[in-house]
């Protein structure tokens, strides 16, 4: 089975800090995604990547950036954390279409 | 817009009773449809998918879903609910994305349904 590992389950950061959320998958999948999950809003796509060094904006990219230097690792970066970025962040990977996604366990980020 | 809708925020059902979680979709072309479940403070887990073929799809943990093209629906069902089925359920549909350098696809998720199974 594919394993998707998010480095932190819970994270507390201060406003203005630069925050890195790491995601690593172990099955050589091309496609990787970052979502945030908020009550009543479901999952919203932040960024995705279909290849190394490639990135595409999702529906809500403002305030975020990403890095994919190696195939197995897809990092989400909050350049200057703000309280409205307090959320659950979910990483997912996908082998190809029409495969579904495999999700990590999520990182619950609180910005104070 | 290509999307899915989950019209109910919460579904309450007594243990042992049938469980139905509703989903309708709107896509261009043939739909690829998925159901995921999320337990508290966890990521989403895949339950089942419809790509083509039989309209009744069977998945994990005794769940099944029925694809209905005329009603553009993909409702999740379980004949006899368990307390352990209490969780958040998400419907998703493949969305074709053609703009940008990479023409590709991604999944669009509904807002989720909280299922509460009452002992």
Short mmCIF file of C-alpha atoms in Angstrom, two decimals:
data_model
loop_
_atom_site.label_atom_id
_atom_site.label_comp_id
_atom_site.label_asym_id
_atom_site.label_seq_id
_atom_site.Cartn_x
_atom_site.Cartn_y
_atom_site.Cartn_z
CA UNK A 1 0.00 0.00 0.00
CA UNK A 2 1.06 3.56 -0.68
CA UNK A 3 2.13 5.43 2.40
CA UNK A 4 1.88 9.22 2.60
CA UNK A 5 3.61 10.74 5.60
CA UNK A 6 3.06 14.25 6.87
CA UNK A 7 5.83 15.26 9.22
CA UNK A 8 3.70 16.84 11.95
CA UNK A 9 0.25 15.97 13.29
CA UNK A 10 -0.12 19.17 15.29
CA UNK A 11 1.72 22.45 14.85
CA UNK A 12 1.45 25.81 16.60
CA UNK A 13 3.12 28.83 14.99
CA UNK A 14 3.15 32.56 15.57
CA UNK A 15 1.77 35.15 13.16
CA UNK A 16 4.42 36.19 10.65
CA UNK A 17 6.49 33.02 10.93
CA UNK A 18 7.53 31.11 7.84
CA UNK A 19 6.02 27.62 8.09
CA UNK A 20 7.00 24.46 6.23
CA UNK A 21 4.64 21.49 5.98
CA UNK A 22 6.31 18.39 4.64
CA UNK A 23 4.76 15.48 2.78
CA UNK A 24 6.59 12.34 1.66
CA UNK A 25 5.21 9.40 -0.34
CA UNK A 26 6.92 6.08 -0.81
CA UNK A 27 5.47 4.74 -4.06
CA UNK A 28 6.94 6.84 -6.85
CA UNK A 29 3.64 8.53 -7.69
CA UNK A 30 3.79 11.49 -10.05
CA UNK A 31 0.85 13.50 -8.81
CA UNK A 32 0.79 15.22 -5.42
CA UNK A 33 -1.68 17.67 -3.91
CA UNK A 34 -2.12 19.98 -0.93
CA UNK A 35 -5.58 20.68 0.44
CA UNK A 36 -6.86 22.57 3.43
CA UNK A 37 -9.96 21.41 5.26
CA UNK A 38 -12.26 23.75 7.16
CA UNK A 39 -15.65 23.00 8.73
CA UNK A 40 -18.50 23.64 6.30
CA UNK A 41 -16.12 24.27 3.40
CA UNK A 42 -14.88 20.75 2.72
CA UNK A 43 -11.53 20.29 1.03
CA UNK A 44 -10.07 23.15 -0.98
CA UNK A 45 -7.12 22.66 -3.30
CA UNK A 46 -4.13 24.91 -2.60
CA UNK A 47 -1.45 23.65 -5.00
CA UNK A 48 -0.66 20.51 -6.94
CA UNK A 49 2.24 19.02 -8.83
CA UNK A 50 2.45 16.49 -11.65
CA UNK A 51 6.22 16.23 -11.80
CA UNK A 52 9.45 17.23 -10.13
CA UNK A 53 9.98 21.01 -10.12
CA UNK A 54 6.51 21.47 -11.53
CA UNK A 55 3.66 23.19 -9.68
CA UNK A 56 0.21 24.46 -10.51
CA UNK A 57 -2.06 26.73 -8.50
CA UNK A 58 -5.23 25.28 -7.12
CA UNK A 59 -8.31 27.16 -6.03
CA UNK A 60 -6.84 29.04 -3.04
CA UNK A 61 -3.08 29.56 -3.57
CA UNK A 62 -2.83 33.02 -2.01
CA UNK A 63 -0.44 33.12 0.93
CA UNK A 64 1.09 29.75 0.05
CA UNK A 65 3.89 28.39 -2.09
CA UNK A 66 5.19 24.87 -2.73
CA UNK A 67 8.39 23.06 -3.54
CA UNK A 68 8.96 19.75 -5.26
CA UNK A 69 12.69 19.12 -5.66
CA UNK A 70 12.35 15.34 -5.46
CA UNK A 71 9.56 13.12 -6.69
CA UNK A 72 8.72 11.75 -3.27
CA UNK A 73 8.55 15.05 -1.39
CA UNK A 74 6.06 17.89 -1.78
CA UNK A 75 6.39 20.79 0.64
CA UNK A 76 3.81 23.47 1.41
CA UNK A 77 5.19 26.82 2.55
CA UNK A 78 3.36 29.56 4.37
CA UNK A 79 5.55 32.58 3.65
CA UNK A 80 4.18 34.65 6.55
CA UNK A 81 1.64 32.77 8.62
CA UNK A 82 -1.61 34.47 9.50
CA UNK A 83 -4.42 33.46 11.84
CA UNK A 84 -6.76 32.79 8.90
CA UNK A 85 -4.42 29.99 7.87
CA UNK A 86 -5.32 28.03 10.98
CA UNK A 87 -6.67 24.82 9.48
CA UNK A 88 -6.22 21.12 8.83
CA UNK A 89 -3.80 20.56 5.95
CA UNK A 90 -4.00 17.35 3.94
CA UNK A 91 -1.45 16.02 1.48
CA UNK A 92 -2.44 13.45 -1.15
CA UNK A 93 -0.80 11.55 -3.98
CA UNK A 94 -2.17 9.84 -7.05
CA UNK A 95 -0.60 7.31 -9.39
CA UNK A 96 -2.51 8.34 -12.50
CA UNK A 97 -6.02 8.88 -13.74
CA UNK A 98 -8.50 7.39 -12.92
CA UNK A 99 -6.88 6.31 -9.69
CA UNK A 100 -8.13 7.91 -6.54
CA UNK A 101 -5.98 9.69 -4.03
CA UNK A 102 -4.05 8.36 -1.06
CA UNK A 103 -4.05 10.85 1.79
CA UNK A 104 -1.67 11.53 4.63
CA UNK A 105 -2.97 11.77 8.19
CA UNK A 106 -3.09 15.55 8.08
CA UNK A 107 -1.42 18.40 9.94
CA UNK A 108 -3.56 20.54 12.20
CA UNK A 109 -1.93 23.97 12.13
CA UNK A 110 -2.80 26.68 14.61
CA UNK A 111 -1.46 30.19 14.02
CA UNK A 112 -1.55 32.39 17.12
CA UNK B 1 -18.75 24.21 -13.09
CA UNK B 2 -17.64 20.63 -12.55
CA UNK B 3 -18.48 19.73 -8.97
CA UNK B 4 -20.29 17.51 -6.51
CA UNK B 5 -22.95 18.45 -4.00
CA UNK B 6 -23.69 16.78 -0.69
CA UNK B 7 -26.99 18.37 0.32
CA UNK B 8 -27.13 17.26 3.95
CA UNK B 9 -24.72 18.48 6.62
CA UNK B 10 -25.43 15.65 9.03
CA UNK B 11 -27.10 12.26 8.80
CA UNK B 12 -28.35 10.61 11.97
CA UNK B 13 -29.26 6.94 11.91
CA UNK B 14 -29.96 4.29 14.52
CA UNK B 15 -27.55 1.38 14.74
CA UNK B 16 -28.78 -1.49 12.58
CA UNK B 17 -30.81 0.74 10.29
CA UNK B 18 -29.93 1.42 6.64
CA UNK B 19 -27.59 4.32 6.03
CA UNK B 20 -27.69 6.56 2.95
CA UNK B 21 -25.41 9.50 2.25
CA UNK B 22 -26.42 11.55 -0.78
CA UNK B 23 -24.23 12.97 -3.55
CA UNK B 24 -25.07 14.59 -6.87
CA UNK B 25 -22.55 15.59 -9.50
CA UNK B 26 -22.07 17.95 -12.42
CA UNK B 27 -19.31 17.15 -14.93
CA UNK B 28 -18.41 17.33 -18.57
CA UNK B 29 -18.19 13.92 -20.15
CA UNK B 30 -18.25 10.60 -18.32
CA UNK B 31 -18.01 10.94 -14.55
CA UNK B 32 -15.40 9.24 -12.42
CA UNK B 33 -16.85 9.25 -8.90
CA UNK B 34 -15.35 8.45 -5.50
CA UNK B 35 -16.32 8.15 -1.85
CA UNK B 36 -13.94 8.74 1.04
CA UNK B 37 -14.36 8.48 4.81
CA UNK B 38 -12.56 10.51 7.48
CA UNK B 39 -12.34 9.51 11.12
CA UNK B 40 -11.54 12.21 13.72
CA UNK B 41 -8.11 13.81 13.33
CA UNK B 42 -7.19 11.50 10.48
CA UNK B 43 -6.73 11.78 6.73
CA UNK B 44 -9.29 10.59 4.22
CA UNK B 45 -9.56 6.90 3.43
CA UNK B 46 -10.76 5.56 0.08
CA UNK B 47 -14.06 3.62 0.20
CA UNK B 48 -15.03 2.98 -3.42
CA UNK B 49 -15.14 4.40 -6.92
CA UNK B 50 -17.20 4.27 -10.08
CA UNK B 51 -15.40 4.45 -13.42
CA UNK B 52 -17.54 2.39 -15.75
CA UNK B 53 -19.58 -0.82 -15.80
CA UNK B 54 -22.10 -1.99 -13.20
CA UNK B 55 -24.03 0.88 -11.63
CA UNK B 56 -23.80 -0.72 -8.18
CA UNK B 57 -20.29 -0.49 -6.81
CA UNK B 58 -19.17 -2.37 -3.71
CA UNK B 59 -16.44 -1.03 -1.48
CA UNK B 60 -14.75 -1.30 1.89
CA UNK B 61 -16.43 -1.91 5.28
CA UNK B 62 -19.70 -3.13 3.71
CA UNK B 63 -20.43 0.11 1.87
CA UNK B 64 -21.81 0.31 -1.64
CA UNK B 65 -22.85 3.13 -3.95
CA UNK B 66 -25.30 3.36 -6.80
CA UNK B 67 -24.49 5.38 -9.90
CA UNK B 68 -27.60 6.90 -11.49
CA UNK B 69 -26.88 8.74 -14.70
CA UNK B 70 -30.37 10.15 -15.24
CA UNK B 71 -30.42 11.67 -11.75
CA UNK B 72 -26.69 12.52 -11.81
CA UNK B 73 -26.36 10.92 -8.39
CA UNK B 74 -23.92 8.63 -6.62
CA UNK B 75 -25.42 7.87 -3.21
CA UNK B 76 -23.47 5.89 -0.63
CA UNK B 77 -25.33 3.13 1.17
CA UNK B 78 -24.91 0.57 3.90
CA UNK B 79 -27.68 -1.92 4.73
CA UNK B 80 -27.03 -1.96 8.48
CA UNK B 81 -25.15 0.88 10.14
CA UNK B 82 -22.64 0.37 12.97
CA UNK B 83 -21.66 2.86 15.66
CA UNK B 84 -18.12 2.65 14.25
CA UNK B 85 -19.43 4.08 10.95
CA UNK B 86 -19.78 7.46 12.65
CA UNK B 87 -17.42 9.67 10.63
CA UNK B 88 -17.23 12.35 7.96
CA UNK B 89 -17.97 11.19 4.42
CA UNK B 90 -16.81 12.93 1.26
CA UNK B 91 -17.99 12.46 -2.30
CA UNK B 92 -15.58 13.43 -5.09
CA UNK B 93 -15.58 13.65 -8.88
CA UNK B 94 -12.74 13.79 -11.37
CA UNK B 95 -12.47 17.22 -12.92
CA UNK B 96 -10.73 17.66 -16.25
CA UNK B 97 -8.37 20.62 -16.20
CA UNK B 98 -7.10 21.75 -19.58
CA UNK B 99 -5.63 25.16 -18.90
CA UNK B 100 -2.00 25.69 -17.98
CA UNK B 101 1.04 23.83 -19.15
CA UNK B 102 -0.30 20.48 -18.04
CA UNK B 103 -3.72 19.36 -19.22
CA UNK B 104 -4.66 16.95 -16.53
CA UNK B 105 -7.24 16.08 -13.97
CA UNK B 106 -7.84 16.37 -10.26
CA UNK B 107 -10.60 15.50 -7.82
CA UNK B 108 -13.21 17.99 -6.67
CA UNK B 109 -14.65 17.18 -3.24
CA UNK B 110 -18.03 17.89 -1.72
CA UNK B 111 -18.34 19.64 1.63
CA UNK B 112 -18.75 16.38 3.48
CA UNK B 113 -21.50 14.74 5.49
CA UNK B 114 -21.17 14.01 9.19
CA UNK B 115 -22.73 10.62 9.89
CA UNK B 116 -23.80 9.90 13.45
CA UNK B 117 -24.89 6.34 14.25
CA UNK B 118 -26.88 6.23 17.44
CA UNK B 119 -26.53 3.11 19.62
#
